[in-house]
């Protein structure tokens, strides 16, 4: 299995929100946003955790972690809209659509990945602050960052998200 | 060109398929965690296989014994050769001619002429037997044979189950034993009253009240509309097997006590997974002001246990219907759902979200509870 990792470099981010706009444009039919920019700044979406809480709580097993690349997807045909996953996720990644009464979440733009293109958010980032790498491509420094991840509660659910902090001045 | 291959395909389909399979109704398809392979266990030619969530059927080798049809709770299978409609009409014809209906399997060495020959006794279901009695036969003799060497041995067990439920149903309406399962021809009992026919006659009289033609069509059209509206919903369709039996029970007005029932415990967090998965809409949720109620109709339930398996907190349990005084069941209560369990809206003190609960003094929602337990 080659797990995908989001790498976010705080130093480069200018809070331009272009990643959010690109994501919303790509997922027009969902009528909501799957990626957010928090004030620090942190651009965050689904982290495709190693042990996803959303998958654990789904009553109809509609959420799946793909064994080949570790992408966590929702099967919208099976989803019954109980909102459990949206409530329980610590990073609020699943989005409950009121119009469709179903939950949607980031799937790393699977259709683009299959055509060997990068996800929309990564492509749209002006400063290239967001990167997407596979496990094999990570450098030693980045592997170190995974071990002591600074996201909250990362010890329990192991999010696959690498945060490069601004060095304290 | 219209494609010779296409026409040939059509012909071959027409000739070869003895079995109709609706995979979307299969329980394995509806819910991943359910593993039901009753059809595969029962098939004498082992042409049915359950691999993961898929049902693999080699239709060509089917001998239309009907065991899979008999056993499936949701009605995935439908037998095309020697279909139910055909058997019913044969039984009716025979019952009109003679007072005793003979049914025997085709593997039997003793040959009979006047009677119904079927592939195996396991093909018979409750409706077919009761249909014979309703059509005018005083009793039915099913010829018992030695099944030890037969490859369709399982059919005997299936048939015995059907027979026992049939006799339970009949007990309410007649004292006399009407279905015999013996080796030798049973002696006819003298006090054979034709109670069944009377009931049916009564029913038909009430339904054919003096209508003129136009009125009749008005009434019919209403029924058709309702029926089509029901069919439009993808779920909520009763398996044809159960539907047929229910109609018959309705005409006899038999009250049965062996019905399934559900028990809820207060651990339920109202995610509604069980009601979404229910293949026949036996369990459904109704929302009123500040209140969610689970409603259940035991006549629709096929005891497939999807609700029990899917529940995250093991809050639903499938039990036998206990004849308590509160709920009196009649067979014609098809539209009636009984209230089982209800929860009230509350507001979480931690996350300020609305949630439903059945516990009186719950102040923190299920999600916050979980987070407090698991995560530091």
Coordinates of C-alpha atoms in Angstrom, one line a residue:
Chain A
X1 CA 0.0 0.0 0.0
X2 CA 1.2 3.4 -0.9
X3 CA -0.6 5.9 1.3
X4 CA -1.1 9.4 0.0
X5 CA 0.0 12.3 2.2
X6 CA -1.1 16.0 2.1
X7 CA 1.9 18.2 2.9
X8 CA 1.1 21.7 3.9
X9 CA 3.8 24.4 4.3
X10 CA 2.6 27.2 6.6
X11 CA 5.5 29.4 5.6
X12 CA 4.4 29.7 2.0
X13 CA 0.6 30.0 2.5
X14 CA -0.8 33.5 1.8
X15 CA -4.4 32.7 2.8
X16 CA -5.6 33.4 -0.7
X17 CA -8.3 30.7 -0.4
X18 CA -7.7 29.6 -4.0
X19 CA -7.6 25.9 -2.9
X20 CA -11.1 26.3 -1.4
X21 CA -12.5 27.9 -4.5
X22 CA -11.0 25.3 -6.8
X23 CA -12.5 22.5 -4.6
X24 CA -15.9 24.1 -4.6
X25 CA -15.8 24.5 -8.3
X26 CA -14.8 20.9 -8.8
X27 CA -17.6 19.6 -6.6
X28 CA -20.4 21.9 -7.8
X29 CA -23.2 19.4 -7.3
X30 CA -22.4 19.0 -3.6
X31 CA -23.4 22.6 -2.8
X32 CA -20.9 23.0 0.0
X33 CA -17.2 23.1 0.7
X34 CA -15.0 20.1 1.5
X35 CA -11.8 22.1 2.2
X36 CA -11.4 24.9 4.6
X37 CA -8.7 27.4 5.5
X38 CA -8.4 27.9 9.2
X39 CA -6.8 30.9 10.8
X40 CA -3.1 30.1 11.6
X41 CA -3.1 29.5 8.5
X42 CA -4.0 25.8 8.0
X43 CA -5.6 24.6 4.8
X44 CA -7.3 21.3 5.7
X45 CA -9.6 18.7 4.2
X46 CA -9.9 15.0 4.8
X47 CA -6.6 13.6 6.1
X48 CA -7.4 10.0 5.0
X49 CA -6.5 8.8 8.5
X50 CA -4.8 5.5 9.2
X51 CA -7.6 4.5 11.5
X52 CA -10.6 6.6 10.3
X53 CA -13.2 7.4 12.9
X54 CA -15.8 8.0 10.2
X55 CA -15.5 4.5 8.9
X56 CA -15.8 3.1 12.5
X57 CA -19.1 4.8 13.2
X58 CA -20.9 4.3 9.9
X59 CA -24.0 2.1 10.6
X60 CA -24.3 0.9 7.0
X61 CA -20.6 0.6 6.2
X62 CA -20.8 3.1 3.4
X63 CA -17.3 4.5 4.2
X64 CA -14.3 2.6 2.8
X65 CA -10.6 2.9 3.1
X66 CA -9.2 1.7 -0.2
X67 CA -6.5 -0.9 0.5
X68 CA -4.4 0.0 -2.6
X69 CA -3.8 3.7 -1.9
X70 CA -5.5 4.5 1.5
X71 CA -8.0 6.9 0.2
X72 CA -11.1 7.1 2.3
X73 CA -14.3 7.3 0.2
X74 CA -18.0 7.5 0.8
X75 CA -20.3 5.4 -1.3
X76 CA -23.1 7.9 -1.8
X77 CA -25.5 5.2 -2.9
X78 CA -25.3 3.5 0.5
X79 CA -25.1 6.6 2.6
X80 CA -28.3 7.2 4.6
X81 CA -27.5 10.7 5.9
X82 CA -27.3 10.0 9.6
X83 CA -24.5 12.6 10.1
X84 CA -22.6 10.4 12.5
X85 CA -19.4 10.6 10.5
X86 CA -19.6 14.4 10.2
X87 CA -20.1 14.8 13.9
X88 CA -17.5 12.4 15.0
X89 CA -14.6 13.4 12.7
X90 CA -12.2 15.5 14.7
X91 CA -11.2 17.6 11.7
X92 CA -14.8 18.1 10.4
X93 CA -13.9 16.7 7.0
X94 CA -17.2 15.0 6.0
X95 CA -19.8 17.5 4.8
X96 CA -23.5 16.9 5.2
X97 CA -25.4 18.2 2.2
X98 CA -28.8 19.5 3.3
X99 CA -30.1 19.4 -0.3
X100 CA -29.1 15.8 -1.0
X101 CA -29.4 14.6 2.6
X102 CA -26.2 12.7 2.2
X103 CA -22.6 13.1 3.4
X104 CA -19.7 13.9 1.0
X105 CA -16.0 14.1 1.7
X106 CA -12.8 14.7 -0.1
X107 CA -11.7 11.7 -2.3
X108 CA -8.4 13.3 -3.5
X109 CA -10.1 14.0 -6.8
X110 CA -10.1 10.3 -7.7
X111 CA -11.0 10.9 -11.3
X112 CA -8.1 13.2 -11.8
X113 CA -5.7 10.9 -9.9
X114 CA -6.6 8.1 -12.3
X115 CA -5.6 10.3 -15.2
X116 CA -2.3 11.0 -13.5
X117 CA -3.3 14.6 -12.6
X118 CA -2.9 16.2 -9.2
X119 CA -6.0 17.1 -7.2
X120 CA -7.6 20.5 -7.9
X121 CA -6.5 22.1 -4.6
X122 CA -2.9 21.1 -5.1
X123 CA -2.9 22.3 -8.7
X124 CA -4.5 25.6 -7.9
X125 CA -2.2 26.7 -5.0
X126 CA -0.3 29.8 -6.1
X127 CA 2.6 29.4 -3.7
X128 CA 2.7 25.6 -3.9
X129 CA 2.1 25.4 -0.2
X130 CA 0.0 22.2 -0.6
X131 CA 1.7 19.1 -1.9
X132 CA 0.5 15.6 -2.4
X133 CA 3.1 12.8 -2.0
X134 CA 3.0 9.1 -1.8
X135 CA 4.7 7.2 1.1
X136 CA 7.7 6.2 -1.0
X137 CA 8.4 9.8 -2.1
X138 CA 8.7 11.2 1.4
X139 CA 12.0 12.6 2.6
X140 CA 13.5 11.7 6.0
X141 CA 12.6 15.1 7.4
X142 CA 9.0 14.6 6.5
X143 CA 8.9 11.1 7.9
X144 CA 10.1 12.7 11.2
X145 CA 7.2 15.1 11.1
X146 CA 4.7 12.3 10.8
X147 CA 6.1 10.7 14.0
X148 CA 5.4 13.8 16.1
X149 CA 2.5 15.2 14.2
X150 CA 1.3 18.5 15.7
X151 CA -2.4 18.1 14.7
X152 CA -4.7 17.5 17.8
X153 CA -5.4 13.9 18.8
X154 CA -3.0 12.6 16.1
X155 CA -1.9 9.8 18.4
X156 CA -5.2 8.1 18.3
X157 CA -6.4 8.2 14.7
X158 CA -3.1 8.8 12.9
X159 CA -4.0 11.4 10.3
X160 CA -1.9 11.3 7.1
X161 CA -1.3 15.0 7.1
X162 CA 2.1 16.7 7.4
X163 CA 2.2 20.2 8.8
X164 CA 5.3 22.2 8.2
X165 CA 5.1 24.9 10.9
X166 CA 6.5 28.4 10.7
X167 CA 9.6 28.3 12.8
X168 CA 9.2 30.3 15.9
X169 CA 10.9 33.6 15.7
Chain B
X1 CA -28.9 -4.8 -39.8
X2 CA -30.8 -5.8 -36.8
X3 CA -28.1 -8.1 -35.6
X4 CA -28.7 -11.9 -36.0
X5 CA -26.8 -12.4 -32.8
X6 CA -29.2 -10.3 -30.8
X7 CA -32.2 -12.3 -32.0
X8 CA -30.4 -15.6 -31.3
X9 CA -29.6 -14.3 -27.8
X10 CA -33.2 -13.5 -27.2
X11 CA -34.2 -16.9 -28.3
X12 CA -31.7 -18.7 -26.2
X13 CA -32.7 -16.6 -23.2
X14 CA -36.3 -17.5 -23.8
X15 CA -35.6 -21.2 -23.9
X16 CA -33.0 -21.7 -21.3
X17 CA -33.9 -19.6 -18.3
X18 CA -36.0 -21.4 -15.8
X19 CA -35.1 -19.1 -13.1
X20 CA -35.4 -15.3 -12.7
X21 CA -33.0 -13.7 -10.3
X22 CA -33.4 -10.2 -8.9
X23 CA -30.0 -9.5 -7.4
X24 CA -30.8 -6.1 -6.0
X25 CA -33.1 -7.7 -3.5
X26 CA -30.4 -10.0 -2.1
X27 CA -29.6 -9.4 1.5
X28 CA -25.9 -9.7 0.8
X29 CA -26.2 -6.9 -1.7
X30 CA -28.2 -4.7 0.7
X31 CA -25.7 -4.8 3.6
X32 CA -22.1 -5.9 3.6
X33 CA -22.0 -7.5 7.0
X34 CA -24.9 -9.8 6.4
X35 CA -23.9 -13.2 5.1
X36 CA -26.9 -15.2 4.0
X37 CA -26.2 -18.2 1.9
X38 CA -29.4 -20.2 2.5
X39 CA -30.0 -20.5 -1.3
X40 CA -26.5 -21.9 -1.9
X41 CA -26.9 -24.4 0.9
X42 CA -30.2 -25.7 -0.4
X43 CA -29.6 -25.9 -4.1
X44 CA -29.4 -29.6 -5.1
X45 CA -27.4 -29.0 -8.3
X46 CA -25.2 -26.4 -6.5
X47 CA -25.6 -23.8 -9.3
X48 CA -26.0 -21.0 -6.8
X49 CA -22.9 -19.5 -5.2
X50 CA -22.4 -16.5 -2.9
X51 CA -19.1 -14.9 -3.4
X52 CA -18.6 -11.8 -1.3
X53 CA -21.6 -9.6 -2.0
X54 CA -22.4 -11.2 -5.4
X55 CA -24.8 -13.9 -6.2
X56 CA -23.5 -16.1 -9.0
X57 CA -26.1 -18.3 -10.7
X58 CA -25.6 -20.7 -13.6
X59 CA -29.1 -20.7 -14.8
X60 CA -28.6 -23.3 -17.5
X61 CA -28.4 -26.3 -15.1
X62 CA -31.5 -25.4 -13.1
X63 CA -34.1 -28.1 -12.7
X64 CA -36.6 -25.7 -11.3
X65 CA -37.0 -27.5 -8.0
X66 CA -37.9 -24.2 -6.4
X67 CA -35.9 -24.7 -3.2
X68 CA -34.2 -21.3 -3.5
X69 CA -37.6 -19.6 -4.0
X70 CA -38.8 -21.4 -0.9
X71 CA -35.9 -20.4 1.3
X72 CA -35.1 -16.8 0.3
X73 CA -36.6 -14.3 2.7
X74 CA -36.7 -11.4 0.3
X75 CA -37.9 -13.1 -2.9
X76 CA -34.8 -12.9 -5.1
X77 CA -35.7 -16.0 -7.1
X78 CA -38.7 -16.6 -9.2
X79 CA -39.3 -19.9 -10.9
X80 CA -40.4 -19.6 -14.6
X81 CA -40.8 -23.2 -15.6
X82 CA -43.7 -24.6 -13.7
X83 CA -44.4 -21.2 -12.2
X84 CA -46.7 -20.5 -9.3
X85 CA -49.5 -19.3 -11.5
X86 CA -49.4 -22.5 -13.6
X87 CA -49.4 -24.8 -10.5
X88 CA -52.2 -22.8 -9.0
X89 CA -54.4 -23.2 -12.0
X90 CA -53.6 -26.9 -12.2
X91 CA -54.5 -27.3 -8.5
X92 CA -57.8 -25.5 -9.0
X93 CA -58.7 -27.6 -12.0
X94 CA -58.0 -30.8 -10.0
X95 CA -59.9 -29.6 -6.9
X96 CA -62.9 -28.8 -9.0
X97 CA -63.0 -32.4 -10.3
X98 CA -62.4 -34.4 -7.2
X99 CA -62.8 -34.0 -3.5
X100 CA -59.4 -35.4 -2.7
X101 CA -56.3 -33.8 -4.1
X102 CA -53.3 -36.0 -4.7
X103 CA -49.9 -34.5 -4.9
X104 CA -46.7 -36.6 -5.5
X105 CA -43.2 -36.0 -6.5
X106 CA -41.9 -37.0 -10.0
X107 CA -39.1 -39.2 -8.5
X108 CA -41.8 -41.5 -7.0
X109 CA -41.8 -45.1 -8.2
X110 CA -45.5 -45.7 -7.6
X111 CA -47.3 -44.2 -10.5
X112 CA -50.5 -42.2 -10.1
X113 CA -52.6 -40.8 -12.9
X114 CA -55.1 -38.5 -11.3
X115 CA -53.1 -35.9 -9.4
X116 CA -50.5 -33.2 -9.5
X117 CA -47.0 -34.3 -10.3
X118 CA -44.2 -31.9 -9.1
X119 CA -40.4 -32.0 -9.2
X120 CA -40.1 -32.4 -5.5
X121 CA -42.4 -31.8 -2.5
X122 CA -40.1 -29.0 -1.4
X123 CA -41.6 -27.0 -4.3
X124 CA -45.0 -26.7 -2.5
X125 CA -45.6 -23.6 -0.5
X126 CA -48.4 -22.7 1.9
X127 CA -50.4 -20.8 -0.6
X128 CA -50.5 -23.7 -3.1
X129 CA -51.9 -26.0 -0.4
X130 CA -54.4 -23.6 0.9
X131 CA -55.4 -22.7 -2.6
X132 CA -56.5 -26.3 -3.2
X133 CA -58.7 -26.3 -0.1
X134 CA -60.2 -23.0 -1.1
X135 CA -61.0 -24.2 -4.6
X136 CA -63.2 -27.0 -3.3
X137 CA -61.1 -30.0 -2.3
X138 CA -62.1 -31.4 1.1
X139 CA -58.7 -32.7 1.9
X140 CA -55.2 -33.1 0.4
X141 CA -53.2 -36.3 0.3
X142 CA -49.5 -35.7 -0.2
X143 CA -47.8 -39.0 -0.9
X144 CA -44.9 -39.7 1.5
X145 CA -42.0 -41.3 -0.2
X146 CA -38.6 -42.6 0.9
X147 CA -36.2 -39.7 0.4
X148 CA -33.0 -41.3 1.7
X149 CA -31.4 -41.9 -1.7
X150 CA -32.7 -38.9 -3.4
X151 CA -30.3 -36.1 -4.3
X152 CA -33.0 -33.6 -3.4
X153 CA -33.2 -34.8 0.1
X154 CA -33.4 -31.3 1.6
X155 CA -36.8 -30.9 -0.1
X156 CA -38.4 -33.1 2.6
X157 CA -37.3 -30.8 5.4
X158 CA -38.5 -27.8 3.6
X159 CA -41.8 -29.3 3.0
X160 CA -42.2 -30.4 6.6
X161 CA -41.7 -26.8 7.7
X162 CA -44.3 -25.6 5.2
X163 CA -46.7 -28.3 6.4
X164 CA -46.4 -27.3 10.0
X165 CA -47.1 -23.7 9.3
X166 CA -50.0 -24.7 7.1
X167 CA -51.6 -26.8 9.8
X168 CA -51.1 -24.0 12.3
X169 CA -53.0 -21.7 10.0
X170 CA -55.7 -24.2 9.5
X171 CA -56.3 -24.9 13.2
X172 CA -58.1 -21.6 13.6
X173 CA -60.6 -22.5 11.0
X174 CA -61.3 -26.2 11.2
X175 CA -61.1 -29.0 13.7
X176 CA -60.6 -31.6 11.0
X177 CA -57.2 -32.6 9.7
X178 CA -57.3 -31.6 6.1
X179 CA -53.7 -32.2 4.9
X180 CA -52.4 -35.7 5.1
X181 CA -48.8 -36.6 4.6
X182 CA -48.8 -40.4 4.6
X183 CA -47.6 -43.4 2.6
X184 CA -51.0 -45.1 2.2
X185 CA -54.2 -43.5 1.1
X186 CA -55.9 -42.1 4.2
X187 CA -59.5 -42.9 5.1
X188 CA -61.9 -40.1 4.4
X189 CA -63.4 -38.5 7.5
X190 CA -67.1 -38.2 7.4
X191 CA -67.7 -34.9 9.1
X192 CA -66.1 -33.0 6.3
X193 CA -67.6 -29.6 6.3
X194 CA -66.7 -27.2 3.5
X195 CA -66.1 -24.3 5.7
X196 CA -63.5 -22.8 3.5
X197 CA -65.7 -22.4 0.5
X198 CA -68.3 -20.6 2.5
X199 CA -65.8 -18.0 3.6
X200 CA -64.6 -17.4 0.1
X201 CA -68.2 -17.1 -1.2
X202 CA -68.9 -14.5 1.5
X203 CA -65.9 -12.5 0.5
X204 CA -66.7 -12.5 -3.2
X205 CA -70.3 -11.4 -2.5
X206 CA -69.2 -8.3 -0.6
X207 CA -66.7 -7.3 -3.2
X208 CA -69.2 -7.6 -6.1
X209 CA -71.9 -5.3 -4.7
X210 CA -74.3 -3.9 -7.3
X211 CA -72.1 -1.7 -9.3
X212 CA -73.0 -0.4 -12.7
X213 CA -70.1 -0.5 -15.2
X214 CA -68.8 3.0 -14.7
X215 CA -68.8 2.8 -10.9
X216 CA -66.9 -0.5 -11.1
X217 CA -64.2 1.1 -13.3
X218 CA -63.9 4.1 -10.9
X219 CA -63.3 1.7 -8.0
X220 CA -60.8 -0.3 -10.0
X221 CA -58.9 2.8 -11.2
X222 CA -58.4 3.9 -7.6
X223 CA -56.9 0.6 -6.7
X224 CA -54.6 0.6 -9.7
X225 CA -53.3 4.0 -8.8
X226 CA -52.6 3.0 -5.3
X227 CA -50.8 -0.1 -6.4
X228 CA -48.6 1.7 -8.9
X229 CA -47.7 4.4 -6.4
X230 CA -46.7 1.6 -4.0
X231 CA -44.5 -0.1 -6.7
X232 CA -42.8 3.2 -7.5
X233 CA -41.0 3.2 -4.3
X234 CA -38.0 0.9 -4.8
X235 CA -38.3 -0.7 -1.4
X236 CA -41.4 -1.5 0.5
X237 CA -42.2 -4.2 -2.1
X238 CA -43.2 -7.4 -0.4
X239 CA -41.7 -10.5 -1.7
X240 CA -44.3 -12.1 -3.9
X241 CA -44.3 -15.3 -1.9
X242 CA -45.3 -13.5 1.3
X243 CA -47.7 -11.3 -0.5
X244 CA -49.6 -14.2 -1.9
X245 CA -49.9 -15.9 1.5
X246 CA -51.0 -12.7 3.2
X247 CA -53.8 -12.2 0.7
X248 CA -55.0 -15.7 1.4
X249 CA -54.8 -15.3 5.2
X250 CA -56.7 -12.1 4.7
X251 CA -59.5 -14.0 3.0
X252 CA -59.6 -16.5 5.8
X253 CA -59.2 -14.0 8.6
X254 CA -56.8 -16.2 10.6
X255 CA -55.0 -14.6 13.5
X256 CA -51.5 -15.9 13.8
X257 CA -49.4 -15.8 16.9
X258 CA -46.0 -16.9 15.4
X259 CA -45.0 -13.4 14.1
X260 CA -41.7 -11.7 14.5
X261 CA -41.4 -8.7 16.8
X262 CA -38.7 -6.2 17.6
X263 CA -37.4 -5.0 20.9
X264 CA -35.6 -1.7 21.3
X265 CA -33.4 -0.8 24.2
X266 CA -32.6 2.8 25.4
X267 CA -29.1 2.7 24.0
X268 CA -30.5 3.6 20.6
X269 CA -29.1 6.9 19.2
X270 CA -31.6 7.2 16.3
X271 CA -29.2 6.9 13.4
X272 CA -32.1 5.2 11.5
X273 CA -29.7 2.7 9.8
X274 CA -32.1 -0.2 10.6
X275 CA -35.1 1.4 9.1
X276 CA -33.1 2.4 6.0
X277 CA -31.9 -1.1 5.5
X278 CA -35.2 -2.8 6.0
X279 CA -36.0 -4.5 2.6
X280 CA -39.8 -4.6 3.1
X281 CA -40.4 -1.4 5.0
X282 CA -41.6 -3.3 8.0
X283 CA -39.7 -1.0 10.2
X284 CA -40.0 2.7 9.5
X285 CA -39.4 6.0 11.2
X286 CA -41.9 8.8 11.5
X287 CA -41.0 12.2 12.6
X288 CA -43.4 14.4 14.5
X289 CA -42.8 17.5 16.4
X290 CA -39.8 17.0 18.7
X291 CA -40.3 13.2 18.5
X292 CA -39.0 10.3 16.4
X293 CA -41.0 7.1 16.5
X294 CA -40.0 3.6 15.2
X295 CA -43.1 1.9 13.7
X296 CA -43.2 -1.8 12.9
X297 CA -45.6 -4.0 11.1
X298 CA -44.9 -7.7 11.8
X299 CA -46.8 -8.9 8.8
X300 CA -44.2 -7.4 6.5
X301 CA -41.2 -8.6 8.4
X302 CA -39.3 -11.5 6.9
X303 CA -37.0 -12.0 9.8
X304 CA -33.9 -11.2 7.7
X305 CA -32.2 -9.7 10.8
X306 CA -30.6 -6.8 8.9
X307 CA -31.7 -4.4 11.6
X308 CA -30.2 -6.5 14.3
X309 CA -26.8 -6.9 12.5
X310 CA -26.5 -3.3 11.5
X311 CA -27.2 -1.8 14.9
X312 CA -24.1 -0.1 16.3
X313 CA -25.1 -0.4 19.9
X314 CA -27.0 -3.7 19.7
X315 CA -30.1 -1.8 20.7
X316 CA -32.5 -3.8 18.4
X317 CA -33.4 -7.4 19.0
X318 CA -35.6 -9.7 16.9
X319 CA -37.9 -11.7 19.1
X320 CA -41.1 -13.7 18.8
X321 CA -44.4 -11.8 19.0
X322 CA -45.8 -12.2 22.5
X323 CA -49.5 -12.2 22.6
X324 CA -50.0 -9.3 25.0
X325 CA -53.2 -7.5 25.5
X326 CA -52.0 -4.2 24.2
X327 CA -51.5 -5.3 20.6
X328 CA -54.1 -7.4 19.0
X329 CA -53.1 -8.5 15.5
X330 CA -55.4 -9.3 12.7
X331 CA -54.3 -10.6 9.4
X332 CA -55.9 -7.7 7.5
X333 CA -53.8 -5.1 9.3
X334 CA -51.5 -4.6 6.4
X335 CA -51.5 -0.9 6.6
X336 CA -51.2 -0.7 10.3
X337 CA -47.8 0.0 11.8
X338 CA -47.4 -0.4 15.6
X339 CA -45.5 2.1 17.6
X340 CA -42.5 0.4 19.1
X341 CA -40.1 3.0 20.5
X342 CA -39.8 6.7 20.5
X343 CA -37.2 9.4 21.3
X344 CA -37.4 13.0 22.1
X345 CA -35.4 15.9 20.8
X346 CA -32.8 17.3 23.2
X347 CA -30.0 19.8 23.1
X348 CA -26.4 18.8 23.9
X349 CA -24.8 20.9 26.6
X350 CA -21.3 20.5 25.2
X351 CA -21.6 21.0 21.4
X352 CA -25.1 22.7 21.4
X353 CA -26.4 20.4 18.7
X354 CA -29.8 18.9 18.6
X355 CA -30.1 15.1 19.0
X356 CA -32.7 12.5 19.7
X357 CA -32.7 10.3 22.8
X358 CA -34.9 7.9 24.6
X359 CA -33.3 8.4 28.0
X360 CA -35.0 11.0 30.1
X361 CA -32.0 12.8 31.6
X362 CA -29.4 12.7 29.0
X363 CA -27.6 16.1 28.7
X364 CA -24.7 15.3 26.5
X365 CA -25.2 13.9 22.9
X366 CA -23.9 10.5 21.9
X367 CA -21.1 11.9 19.9
X368 CA -19.7 14.0 22.8
X369 CA -20.0 11.0 25.1
X370 CA -18.0 8.9 22.7
X371 CA -15.3 11.5 22.3
X372 CA -15.0 11.9 26.0
X373 CA -14.6 8.1 26.4
X374 CA -12.2 7.4 23.6
X375 CA -10.2 10.5 23.0
X376 CA -8.3 12.4 25.6

